[in-house]
């Protein structure tokens, strides 16, 4: 599927970094966050952002018509 | 730092700080809650232990063992369990019992003991914080005290709260960044739009929407700087003829429409690599980025052709003429500023010569530095006395007597030397100094004439009048005043006006000349034969004298044509009832020929060169113009 690109390089790197950290503390290291609800939410955010970062398209950006490729 | 970056950092910063503060507050709350919770829990556990320890106590089992077992069972985390009564501590159990000083315990729990009450609190023992709960042992006059370490614990609640807090922080941070980006992009987009609009306003003309002068310079400079050796750039300055008249007669709205239409037509003629701008007023500029001379010629024709068809504005049809000046890069100059200036100069030259277009000619540039310098110096020069009048006699062929003098103005500049009238008269007109100059000439000339007349000479004086002076309403009154002042008779003053000037606007000339003629002044047409006279009008004008242009007189020697022309002018003058003067007589042969033709008056180097006042006075004396005995004219 072709996604319209609107995520810049730096943006992508940050997203991947933070998503990985979130996934780690929520799913991999199960003791860090005791509350299942919290870890669930964080896992969700982490996975979603990882997906968005890899694909290059953020729907929120489209709604706000932001494009970070040229650093608006 | 760019606005969007500032905005991003600002919002993220605020979020982080507020989250920090929130975190601190949350921590205190959690810590308190934690303590509160632990205390309640402790109390609960103490009650459980107390309840269960009562039975063995009653039955007589060893206190300590009972206590140990029970406390271990019900409150595994407790550091210390005590059974106390008023007398002291009955038994201690718990992992910390070695470390704690009994006296301290007695002081804290035995002395203020109230049997039967339930209390909780915090205390400091051996340097560590403890929470305690004191509950009565049911059925016995004893209190059970349970102590536990205060502070952070691996309690599930704390962990939950912490993780929730972390999650919320991350979400908040995410939202903050997103909002910041949103704001930043919206604001910068709005700013860019505004900037673009402003820039457009600043660089474009409001009426036509075409680029304005400053944008033209920018583009021109850029084209010049990126031009290589083979590139020619042609700049055209296009002026709408008689625009001011049109504005005055038909109104400014009409003028605006005219500009729009002209701009549109020129736009249509533009080739691929050309650029059109409005310079302001009634001027447009076009530059061709591959405009060598031929192409420039061709394109100019094109532009002129586009205006052949009359322009129709509000049902009024007008035929519009253009005056176009051209300057070429790199032939004429390699600087954008000069290019525009030269094209402008060329345009004015075209105007003056009644040509539709003209290329810049460096030699005829009236706007050179020297001209500018002279222009500014003119006024001072008059008051400084740098000007002087020279006089050249006009002699009657019939009587051999001096009929009059022509006053010729000379400028002796301290550093630049003698400057010819051709150069400074034009400048004087441009700078408006012509009025002062003409006044000065008239005054000098009339006073000199008066002097001569008082010495007994009978002659007149002739003064050259320029175009602008003719249009000056003050001319007549001033002449009248001067005549009155000096007492010179009006018929002794001749005004010499060149043919061209008169024919430029015949009706106007007629009006002015008749008015001056009414005063009694004599009118002379100078440089006759070089303009475009209409014989009908010539007949109508109140002319007293025609002066044949020197070119014909000089040419009489060599050319029969010139001789014939002079002859016909003489005859024409006589037919019209004017006297005729031949200017530029330089030898006897010419003089004789003129005599044969019945020319009335001669003037020239052969008779006399122009001389300053005192020299001329002497010359006149020598000639016997002062009535002693009229002699016939001797050649000089």
XYZ file of C-alpha atoms in Angstrom:
708
model
C 0.000 0.000 0.000
C 1.318 3.366 -0.889
C 1.226 5.877 1.916
C 1.617 9.586 1.417
C 4.887 10.548 3.039
C 4.907 13.261 5.636
C 7.490 12.259 8.204
C 10.978 13.708 8.005
C 14.248 11.981 8.804
C 14.817 13.335 12.290
C 11.189 12.794 13.157
C 11.455 9.190 12.063
C 14.549 8.521 14.139
C 12.990 10.021 17.262
C 9.834 8.027 16.795
C 11.612 4.747 16.342
C 13.802 5.392 19.390
C 10.936 6.303 21.672
C 8.700 3.503 20.371
C 11.397 0.949 21.005
C 11.893 2.221 24.546
C 8.149 2.097 25.177
C 7.819 -1.377 23.783
C 10.680 -2.469 25.938
C 9.358 -1.133 29.206
C 5.824 -2.272 28.531
C 6.160 -5.652 26.916
C 9.658 -6.940 27.381
C 10.561 -5.816 30.855
C 7.287 -6.755 32.560
C 8.336 -5.703 36.001
C 9.030 -2.100 35.248
C 5.396 -1.220 34.911
C 3.263 -3.125 37.344
C -0.076 -1.872 36.233
C -1.371 -3.866 33.278
C -3.501 -1.007 32.022
C -0.559 1.324 31.842
C 1.689 -1.155 30.170
C -1.073 -1.921 27.735
C -1.472 1.731 26.774
C 2.250 2.229 26.440
C 2.599 -0.904 24.377
C -0.103 0.305 22.080
C 1.508 3.724 21.632
C 4.885 2.142 21.088
C 3.686 -0.294 18.460
C 1.552 2.273 16.663
C 4.365 4.752 16.440
C 6.813 2.158 15.321
C 4.456 1.238 12.529
C 3.934 4.891 11.563
C 7.646 5.616 11.644
C 8.481 2.703 9.398
C 5.716 3.496 6.944
C 6.389 7.222 6.880
C 2.821 8.365 7.199
C 1.138 9.833 10.254
C -2.637 10.374 9.983
C -2.521 13.032 12.678
C -0.105 14.986 10.568
C -2.414 14.781 7.601
C -5.289 16.138 9.648
C -3.177 19.067 10.836
C -1.459 19.389 7.448
C 1.981 19.194 8.949
C 4.888 17.867 6.999
C 8.141 17.403 8.838
C 10.208 16.434 5.839
C 11.260 20.005 5.221
C 10.978 20.901 8.879
C 7.970 23.210 8.779
C 16.262 30.652 15.824
C 13.334 30.141 13.546
C 9.901 30.774 14.903
C 8.701 27.199 14.461
C 11.711 25.817 16.314
C 11.196 28.336 19.093
C 7.577 27.361 19.333
C 8.366 23.673 19.426
C 10.990 24.034 22.138
C 8.763 26.371 24.067
C 5.788 24.075 24.203
C 7.842 20.988 24.860
C 9.735 22.827 27.571
C 6.558 23.954 29.271
C 5.192 20.441 29.111
C 8.320 18.935 30.620
C 8.420 21.503 33.423
C 4.756 21.139 34.211
C 5.123 17.405 34.188
C 8.043 17.720 36.533
C 5.994 19.813 38.910
C 3.099 17.445 38.530
C 5.450 14.585 39.261
C 6.709 16.153 42.435
C 3.195 16.842 43.613
C 2.171 13.323 42.712
C 5.128 11.924 44.544
C 4.272 13.729 47.733
C 0.687 12.631 47.441
C 1.695 9.058 46.763
C 4.201 9.103 49.575
C 1.574 10.392 51.942
C -0.965 7.955 50.655
C 1.619 5.308 50.967
C 2.273 6.149 54.574
C -1.386 6.459 55.336
C -2.062 3.154 53.761
C 0.774 1.447 55.474
C -0.309 2.824 58.816
C -3.841 1.558 58.348
C -2.534 -1.755 57.212
C -0.251 -1.897 60.218
C -3.126 -1.148 62.468
C -5.143 -3.888 60.842
C -2.301 -6.317 61.258
C -1.747 -5.247 64.884
C -5.368 -5.932 65.644
C -5.105 -9.345 64.059
C -1.971 -10.157 66.064
C -3.464 -8.787 69.259
C -6.559 -10.844 68.791
C -4.600 -13.987 68.189
C -1.994 -13.450 70.824
C -4.575 -12.959 73.496
C -5.508 -16.605 73.566
C -2.088 -18.025 74.226
C -1.423 -15.271 76.724
C -4.495 -16.170 78.623
C -3.703 -19.784 78.471
C -0.256 -19.051 79.824
C 2.001 -19.858 76.921
C 5.296 -18.089 76.747
C 4.614 -14.513 75.707
C 7.504 -14.141 73.446
C 7.014 -17.276 71.441
C 3.359 -16.552 71.100
C 4.136 -13.068 69.979
C 6.727 -14.231 67.562
C 4.542 -16.712 65.940
C 1.522 -14.553 65.717
C 3.298 -11.521 64.434
C 5.120 -13.587 61.901
C 1.868 -14.989 60.794
C -0.195 -11.877 60.566
C 2.358 -9.243 59.879
C 5.312 -10.752 58.179
C 6.724 -7.385 57.173
C 6.753 -5.894 60.657
C 10.104 -5.046 62.064
C 9.136 -5.207 65.676
C 6.249 -6.411 67.779
C 5.891 -5.467 71.410
C 3.555 -6.383 74.200
C 3.610 -3.663 76.769
C 1.923 -2.765 79.952
C 2.479 -0.049 82.473
C 5.366 -1.834 84.045
C 7.376 -2.254 80.954
C 7.849 -4.374 77.936
C 6.666 -7.902 78.453
C 7.930 -9.332 75.218
C 9.607 -8.292 72.012
C 9.560 -10.057 68.741
C 10.711 -9.219 65.290
C 13.892 -9.112 63.256
C 15.009 -5.752 64.551
C 14.820 -6.437 68.264
C 18.610 -6.637 68.642
C 19.165 -3.251 67.094
C 16.687 -1.214 69.012
C 17.456 0.230 72.384
C 14.938 -0.938 74.942
C 15.069 2.250 76.857
C 14.032 4.185 73.824
C 11.157 1.859 73.309
C 10.110 2.179 76.951
C 10.276 5.893 76.691
C 8.163 5.950 73.647
C 5.577 3.339 74.309
C 5.471 2.498 77.996
C 5.480 5.911 79.507
C 2.727 7.483 77.522
C 0.833 4.254 77.513
C -2.915 4.341 77.588
C -4.334 0.888 77.957
C -7.308 0.220 75.816
C -6.677 2.854 73.139
C -5.824 2.421 69.544
C -3.112 4.677 68.211
C -0.900 5.007 65.236
C 2.043 7.231 64.605
C 5.556 7.631 63.377
C 8.713 7.680 65.371
C 12.434 7.736 64.952
C 14.458 4.949 66.488
C 18.177 4.363 66.053
C 18.198 6.842 63.260
C 15.492 5.171 61.213
C 11.933 6.179 60.595
C 9.285 3.761 61.891
C 5.542 3.654 61.733
C 3.778 2.102 64.697
C 0.352 0.924 65.644
C -0.722 0.322 69.204
C -3.818 -1.748 69.865
C -5.300 -3.171 73.023
C -5.107 -6.898 73.610
C -8.643 -8.033 74.099
C -9.384 -9.134 77.599
C -6.032 -8.220 79.051
C -4.596 -4.961 80.305
C -1.959 -4.995 77.616
C -1.155 -3.095 74.415
C 0.299 -4.591 71.346
C 2.643 -2.350 69.364
C 3.662 -3.155 65.898
C 6.449 -1.258 64.188
C 7.274 -1.164 60.539
C 9.815 0.753 58.488
C 8.407 3.869 56.829
C 9.372 5.001 53.388
C 9.126 3.608 50.007
C 7.928 0.122 49.672
C 7.354 -2.212 46.788
C 3.726 -1.834 47.367
C 1.543 -2.623 44.444
C -0.327 0.627 44.757
C 2.779 2.704 44.494
C 3.884 0.746 41.506
C 0.541 1.177 39.862
C 0.469 4.877 40.525
C 4.008 5.261 39.277
C 3.358 3.436 36.054
C 0.132 5.290 35.469
C 1.940 8.499 36.020
C 4.653 7.527 33.576
C 2.106 6.596 30.931
C 0.244 9.836 31.307
C 3.496 11.772 31.078
C 4.416 10.106 27.871
C 1.003 10.688 26.363
C 1.074 14.316 27.481
C 4.500 14.786 25.989
C 3.335 13.288 22.748
C 0.303 15.534 22.597
C 2.420 18.552 23.458
C 4.850 17.899 20.644
C 2.020 17.376 18.232
C 0.291 20.609 19.244
C 3.572 22.483 18.993
C 4.174 21.206 15.497
C 0.643 22.122 14.559
C 0.951 25.655 15.835
C 4.336 26.076 14.288
C 3.220 24.968 10.866
C 0.050 27.045 10.900
C 1.857 30.146 12.068
C 4.724 29.825 9.651
C 2.351 29.214 6.800
C 0.395 32.338 7.674
C 3.618 34.310 8.013
C 4.892 33.097 4.681
C 1.664 34.057 3.017
C 1.786 37.519 4.531
C 5.406 37.909 3.545
C 4.682 36.858 0.015
C 1.859 39.371 -0.248
C 3.991 42.144 1.196
C 6.871 41.326 -1.033
C 4.583 41.387 -4.001
C 3.268 44.773 -3.016
C 6.725 46.158 -2.563
C 8.028 44.859 -5.826
C 5.038 45.371 -8.042
C 3.159 48.350 -9.312
C -0.275 48.670 -7.725
C -2.128 49.815 -10.807
C -0.908 47.426 -13.441
C 0.413 44.581 -11.325
C 3.626 44.720 -13.321
C 7.004 44.620 -11.633
C 8.109 48.016 -10.449
C 11.381 49.859 -10.747
C 13.184 48.148 -7.899
C 12.263 44.678 -9.087
C 13.388 45.638 -12.567
C 16.791 46.653 -11.247
C 17.053 43.385 -9.364
C 16.192 41.304 -12.400
C 18.393 43.348 -14.661
C 21.375 43.098 -12.322
C 20.849 39.377 -12.067
C 20.690 38.945 -15.819
C 23.814 41.011 -16.187
C 25.739 39.086 -13.586
C 24.781 35.719 -15.044
C 25.491 36.850 -18.591
C 28.436 35.318 -20.322
C 30.544 36.880 -23.046
C 28.094 36.191 -25.829
C 25.011 37.553 -24.236
C 23.542 40.894 -25.226
C 20.902 42.578 -23.192
C 18.782 45.344 -24.638
C 16.880 47.693 -22.393
C 13.988 49.719 -23.729
C 12.439 52.646 -21.945
C 8.991 53.241 -23.378
C 7.263 56.533 -22.848
C 3.698 57.414 -23.756
C 3.597 60.659 -25.708
C 1.557 63.549 -24.440
C 0.464 61.562 -21.451
C 0.230 64.617 -19.279
C -2.036 66.310 -21.787
C -4.283 63.279 -21.896
C -4.497 63.199 -18.135
C -5.310 66.883 -18.007
C -7.982 66.746 -20.672
C -9.598 63.408 -20.055
C -8.936 62.876 -16.394
C -6.731 60.647 -14.314
C -9.061 57.668 -14.486
C -8.715 57.720 -18.204
C -4.988 57.985 -17.853
C -4.984 54.932 -15.607
C -7.020 52.930 -18.087
C -4.687 54.032 -20.808
C -1.713 52.803 -18.845
C -3.357 49.464 -18.238
C -4.199 49.023 -21.886
C -0.754 50.061 -23.060
C 0.839 47.747 -20.549
C -1.330 44.906 -21.759
C -0.468 45.517 -25.379
C 3.224 45.650 -24.694
C 2.869 42.503 -22.653
C 1.467 40.722 -25.656
C 4.457 41.647 -27.735
C 6.906 40.212 -25.230
C 9.022 37.340 -26.513
C 10.094 34.392 -24.396
C 13.023 35.811 -22.560
C 11.872 39.364 -22.073
C 10.836 41.210 -18.969
C 8.323 44.028 -18.644
C 8.113 46.518 -15.822
C 6.431 49.800 -15.111
C 8.905 52.467 -14.203
C 6.273 54.831 -12.961
C 4.461 57.833 -14.357
C 3.977 57.103 -18.024
C 7.088 54.988 -18.495
C 7.472 51.293 -19.055
C 10.659 49.332 -19.388
C 11.356 46.129 -21.260
C 14.567 44.232 -21.307
C 15.444 41.454 -23.692
C 17.881 38.905 -22.470
C 19.162 38.120 -25.908
C 18.788 41.519 -27.401
C 21.502 42.259 -29.862
C 21.081 45.325 -31.981
C 19.053 43.772 -34.787
C 16.708 42.016 -32.455
C 16.291 45.197 -30.493
C 15.375 47.070 -33.659
C 12.942 44.378 -34.695
C 11.319 44.185 -31.319
C 10.976 47.948 -31.056
C 9.158 47.995 -34.377
C 6.937 45.326 -33.000
C 6.095 47.368 -29.951
C 5.415 50.468 -32.004
C 3.202 48.440 -34.298
C 1.144 47.222 -31.370
C 0.117 50.798 -30.701
C -0.970 51.613 -34.263
C -4.465 50.589 -33.484
C -6.165 53.282 -31.458
C -6.923 52.610 -27.860
C -10.548 52.671 -26.915
C -11.376 53.693 -23.381
C -14.927 54.497 -22.387
C -15.951 55.043 -25.971
C -13.134 57.508 -26.510
C -10.678 56.450 -29.200
C -7.169 57.714 -28.954
C -4.142 57.186 -31.111
C -1.239 56.757 -28.805
C 2.339 57.392 -29.800
C 5.346 56.037 -27.999
C 8.854 57.347 -27.582
C 11.325 54.554 -27.013
C 14.926 54.808 -25.884
C 17.281 51.866 -26.128
C 20.512 51.041 -24.384
C 22.563 47.913 -24.933
C 24.645 45.732 -22.710
C 27.562 45.434 -22.947
C 28.064 47.970 -25.727
C 26.945 51.027 -23.852
C 27.647 50.038 -20.282
C 27.877 47.022 -18.040
C 25.987 48.396 -15.106
C 22.236 48.027 -14.600
C 21.788 51.505 -13.208
C 23.559 53.189 -16.121
C 21.730 51.016 -18.602
C 18.393 52.323 -17.429
C 19.668 55.876 -17.308
C 21.087 55.734 -20.805
C 17.921 54.236 -22.200
C 16.035 57.060 -20.517
C 18.360 59.645 -22.050
C 17.944 58.003 -25.439
C 14.206 58.207 -24.985
C 14.364 61.930 -24.335
C 16.580 62.349 -27.362
C 14.055 60.471 -29.445
C 11.369 62.783 -28.129
C 13.273 65.888 -29.020
C 14.000 64.711 -32.512
C 10.403 63.610 -32.948
C 11.644 60.101 -33.630
C 9.700 57.103 -32.388
C 12.802 55.471 -31.073
C 16.465 56.018 -30.672
C 19.498 54.158 -29.487
C 21.696 55.691 -26.892
C 24.491 57.790 -28.279
C 27.242 58.486 -25.815
C 28.347 61.705 -27.442
C 24.996 63.360 -27.272
C 24.416 62.477 -23.697
C 23.163 65.632 -22.068
C 23.244 64.062 -18.693
C 26.922 63.532 -18.366
C 28.723 64.517 -15.238
C 29.898 67.759 -16.788
C 26.349 68.777 -17.564
C 25.247 68.064 -14.067
C 28.132 70.075 -12.722
C 27.416 73.024 -14.982
C 23.731 72.860 -14.256
C 24.278 73.350 -10.578
C 26.837 76.054 -11.107
C 24.661 78.111 -13.416
C 22.843 80.150 -10.861
C 25.963 81.002 -8.964
C 27.622 81.865 -12.203
C 25.075 84.569 -12.874
C 25.555 86.264 -9.533
C 29.291 85.617 -9.659
C 29.570 87.525 -12.850
C 30.967 84.626 -14.832
C 28.663 85.517 -17.688
C 29.439 88.277 -20.082
C 27.772 89.713 -23.122
C 29.611 89.935 -26.394
C 28.262 92.022 -29.183
C 28.386 91.482 -32.886
C 27.427 94.305 -35.218
C 24.832 93.998 -37.922
C 25.657 96.318 -40.757
C 23.323 97.686 -43.385
C 24.588 96.962 -46.870
C 22.888 99.947 -48.346
C 24.181 102.633 -46.023
C 27.306 100.973 -44.693
C 26.213 101.928 -41.215
C 25.868 99.799 -38.155
C 22.184 99.064 -37.900
C 22.341 97.214 -34.641
C 24.193 94.843 -32.373
C 23.399 91.264 -31.549
C 24.015 90.404 -27.913
C 25.664 87.025 -27.487
C 26.072 85.464 -24.111
C 29.343 83.883 -23.034
C 30.164 81.916 -19.953
C 33.725 82.101 -18.747
C 33.939 79.361 -16.173
C 36.857 79.714 -13.755
C 38.050 76.117 -14.184
C 36.396 74.841 -17.335
C 36.998 77.895 -19.438
C 34.727 79.324 -22.069
C 31.512 77.356 -22.341
C 29.488 77.710 -25.550
C 25.829 78.781 -25.386
C 24.711 75.570 -27.088
C 25.758 73.718 -23.988
C 24.419 75.933 -21.254
C 21.210 77.322 -22.706
C 19.677 73.859 -22.683
C 20.857 73.327 -19.132
C 19.508 76.677 -18.086
C 16.133 75.666 -19.423
C 16.284 72.337 -17.627
C 17.198 73.881 -14.320
C 14.847 76.831 -14.582
C 17.691 79.292 -14.464
C 16.761 80.554 -17.907
C 14.506 83.220 -16.481
C 17.264 84.739 -14.425
C 19.637 84.437 -17.342
C 17.291 86.113 -19.804
C 16.618 88.900 -17.333
C 20.292 89.468 -16.907
C 20.913 89.513 -20.644
C 18.116 91.984 -21.268
C 19.290 94.259 -18.526
C 22.932 94.260 -19.577
C 22.087 94.738 -23.213
C 19.637 97.568 -22.636
C 21.945 99.429 -20.304
C 24.757 99.138 -22.792
C 22.480 100.379 -25.528
C 21.460 103.305 -23.412
C 25.101 104.137 -22.862
C 25.760 104.043 -26.591
C 22.660 106.034 -27.395
C 23.652 108.688 -24.867
C 26.919 108.995 -26.715
C 24.916 109.763 -29.753
C 24.819 106.425 -31.546
C 21.680 105.473 -33.291
C 21.286 101.748 -33.308
C 19.206 98.958 -31.915
C 20.066 95.834 -30.040
C 18.987 92.236 -30.595
C 18.642 89.635 -27.864
C 18.119 85.893 -28.308
C 15.037 84.483 -26.637
C 14.726 80.765 -25.896
C 11.677 78.510 -26.002
C 10.981 78.638 -22.326
C 11.323 82.377 -22.159
C 8.603 82.689 -24.751
C 6.335 80.670 -22.528
C 7.164 82.812 -19.544
C 4.239 85.075 -18.738
C 6.529 87.387 -16.914
C 8.600 88.142 -19.977
C 6.480 90.941 -21.384
C 6.001 92.794 -18.100
C 9.687 92.576 -17.383
C 10.641 93.887 -20.780
C 8.217 96.738 -20.326
C 9.720 97.593 -17.002
C 13.264 97.474 -18.293
C 12.395 99.669 -21.257
C 10.808 102.164 -18.939
C 13.774 102.044 -16.588
C 16.404 102.508 -19.217
C 14.425 104.826 -21.357
C 15.182 102.833 -24.461
C 12.568 102.972 -27.136
C 10.832 99.673 -27.758
C 11.573 99.646 -31.468
C 15.248 99.649 -30.636
C 14.908 96.214 -29.057
C 14.751 93.193 -31.311
C 13.915 89.742 -30.031
C 15.578 86.961 -31.992
C 13.715 83.694 -31.871
C 14.787 80.608 -33.787
C 12.521 79.260 -36.471
C 12.172 75.861 -34.826
C 10.928 77.317 -31.595
C 8.215 79.279 -33.320
C 6.994 76.434 -35.429
C 6.753 74.044 -32.495
C 3.520 75.568 -31.422
C 2.419 78.063 -34.007
C -0.798 79.232 -32.447
C 0.827 79.895 -29.174
C 3.777 81.618 -30.842
C 1.397 83.845 -32.730
C -0.314 84.919 -29.547
C 2.881 85.681 -27.701
C 4.567 87.443 -30.561
C 1.590 89.630 -31.267
C 1.499 90.601 -27.645
C 5.181 91.485 -27.677
C 4.850 93.215 -31.003
C 2.134 95.370 -29.492
C 4.752 96.813 -27.231
C 6.602 97.973 -30.267
C 9.352 95.409 -30.136
C 10.871 94.031 -33.311
C 10.634 90.312 -33.909
C 13.339 88.465 -35.773
C 13.327 84.839 -36.920
C 16.769 83.399 -36.360
C 18.379 80.454 -38.216
C 15.804 80.741 -40.922
C 15.724 77.865 -43.349
C 16.519 75.185 -40.813
C 13.032 74.692 -39.416
C 9.725 73.633 -40.818
C 8.009 76.879 -41.581
C 4.574 77.085 -42.918
C 4.447 80.005 -45.294
C 0.853 80.707 -44.430
C 1.700 81.126 -40.809
C 4.800 83.084 -41.589
C 2.569 85.576 -43.253
C 0.410 85.824 -40.169
C 3.188 86.246 -37.645
C 4.253 89.782 -36.767
C 7.786 89.310 -38.039
C 10.094 92.194 -38.816
C 13.271 90.418 -39.739
C 14.439 87.112 -41.130
C 17.937 85.945 -40.453
C 19.264 83.470 -42.974
C 20.991 80.587 -41.254
C 24.756 80.785 -41.467
C 25.032 77.364 -43.056
C 23.557 78.698 -46.278
C 25.616 81.841 -46.259
C 28.801 79.944 -45.613
C 27.936 77.501 -48.350
C 27.307 80.195 -50.920
C 30.926 80.163 -52.026
C 30.939 76.498 -52.968
C 27.373 75.663 -53.686
C 25.069 77.212 -56.212
C 22.161 75.633 -54.426
C 22.934 77.477 -51.237
C 23.278 80.671 -53.165
C 19.913 80.124 -54.753
C 18.369 79.409 -51.385
C 19.728 82.611 -49.915
C 18.414 84.505 -52.881
C 14.935 83.083 -52.456
C 14.922 83.850 -48.780
C 15.837 87.427 -49.510
C 13.013 87.663 -51.981
C 10.614 85.926 -49.630
C 11.491 88.304 -46.829
C 10.925 91.285 -49.012
C 7.643 89.906 -50.197
C 6.531 89.484 -46.623
C 7.687 92.933 -45.793
C 10.579 91.917 -43.570
C 14.167 92.920 -43.693
C 16.651 90.125 -44.176
C 19.940 89.550 -42.396
C 22.663 87.256 -43.671
C 24.598 85.665 -40.843
C 28.045 84.172 -41.228
C 29.641 86.439 -43.778
C 33.293 85.557 -43.806
C 34.720 86.977 -46.997
C 34.381 89.747 -49.499
C 33.070 87.446 -52.205
C 30.077 86.491 -50.126
C 29.567 90.071 -49.177
C 29.495 91.172 -52.768
C 27.134 88.405 -53.734
C 24.785 89.403 -50.973
C 24.925 92.967 -52.040
C 23.882 91.932 -55.511
C 20.963 89.982 -54.099
C 19.827 93.076 -52.322
C 20.230 91.585 -48.900
C 19.561 94.254 -46.323
C 21.893 93.511 -43.452
C 25.026 91.449 -43.040
C 26.657 89.991 -39.985
C 29.784 87.906 -39.687
C 33.441 87.572 -38.909
C 34.278 89.468 -42.055
C 32.552 92.520 -40.651
C 33.506 91.993 -37.065
C 33.933 89.248 -34.522
C 31.805 89.426 -31.412
C 33.470 91.633 -28.830
C 32.798 92.529 -25.214
C 31.136 95.839 -24.435
C 34.156 98.068 -24.039
C 35.902 96.685 -27.097
C 32.738 97.003 -29.130
C 32.319 100.596 -27.989
C 35.819 101.347 -29.182
C 35.182 99.576 -32.465
C 32.027 101.584 -32.991
C 33.966 104.756 -32.310
C 36.589 103.712 -34.791
C 33.914 102.982 -37.292
C 32.556 106.369 -36.759
C 29.230 105.149 -35.604
C 29.366 108.024 -33.274
C 28.184 110.866 -35.362
C 31.228 112.755 -36.209
C 31.328 112.101 -39.897
C 29.634 109.018 -41.309
C 32.223 107.170 -43.307
C 31.654 104.212 -45.550
C 32.329 100.858 -44.051
C 35.855 99.651 -44.105
C 36.565 95.984 -43.856
C 38.321 94.858 -40.700
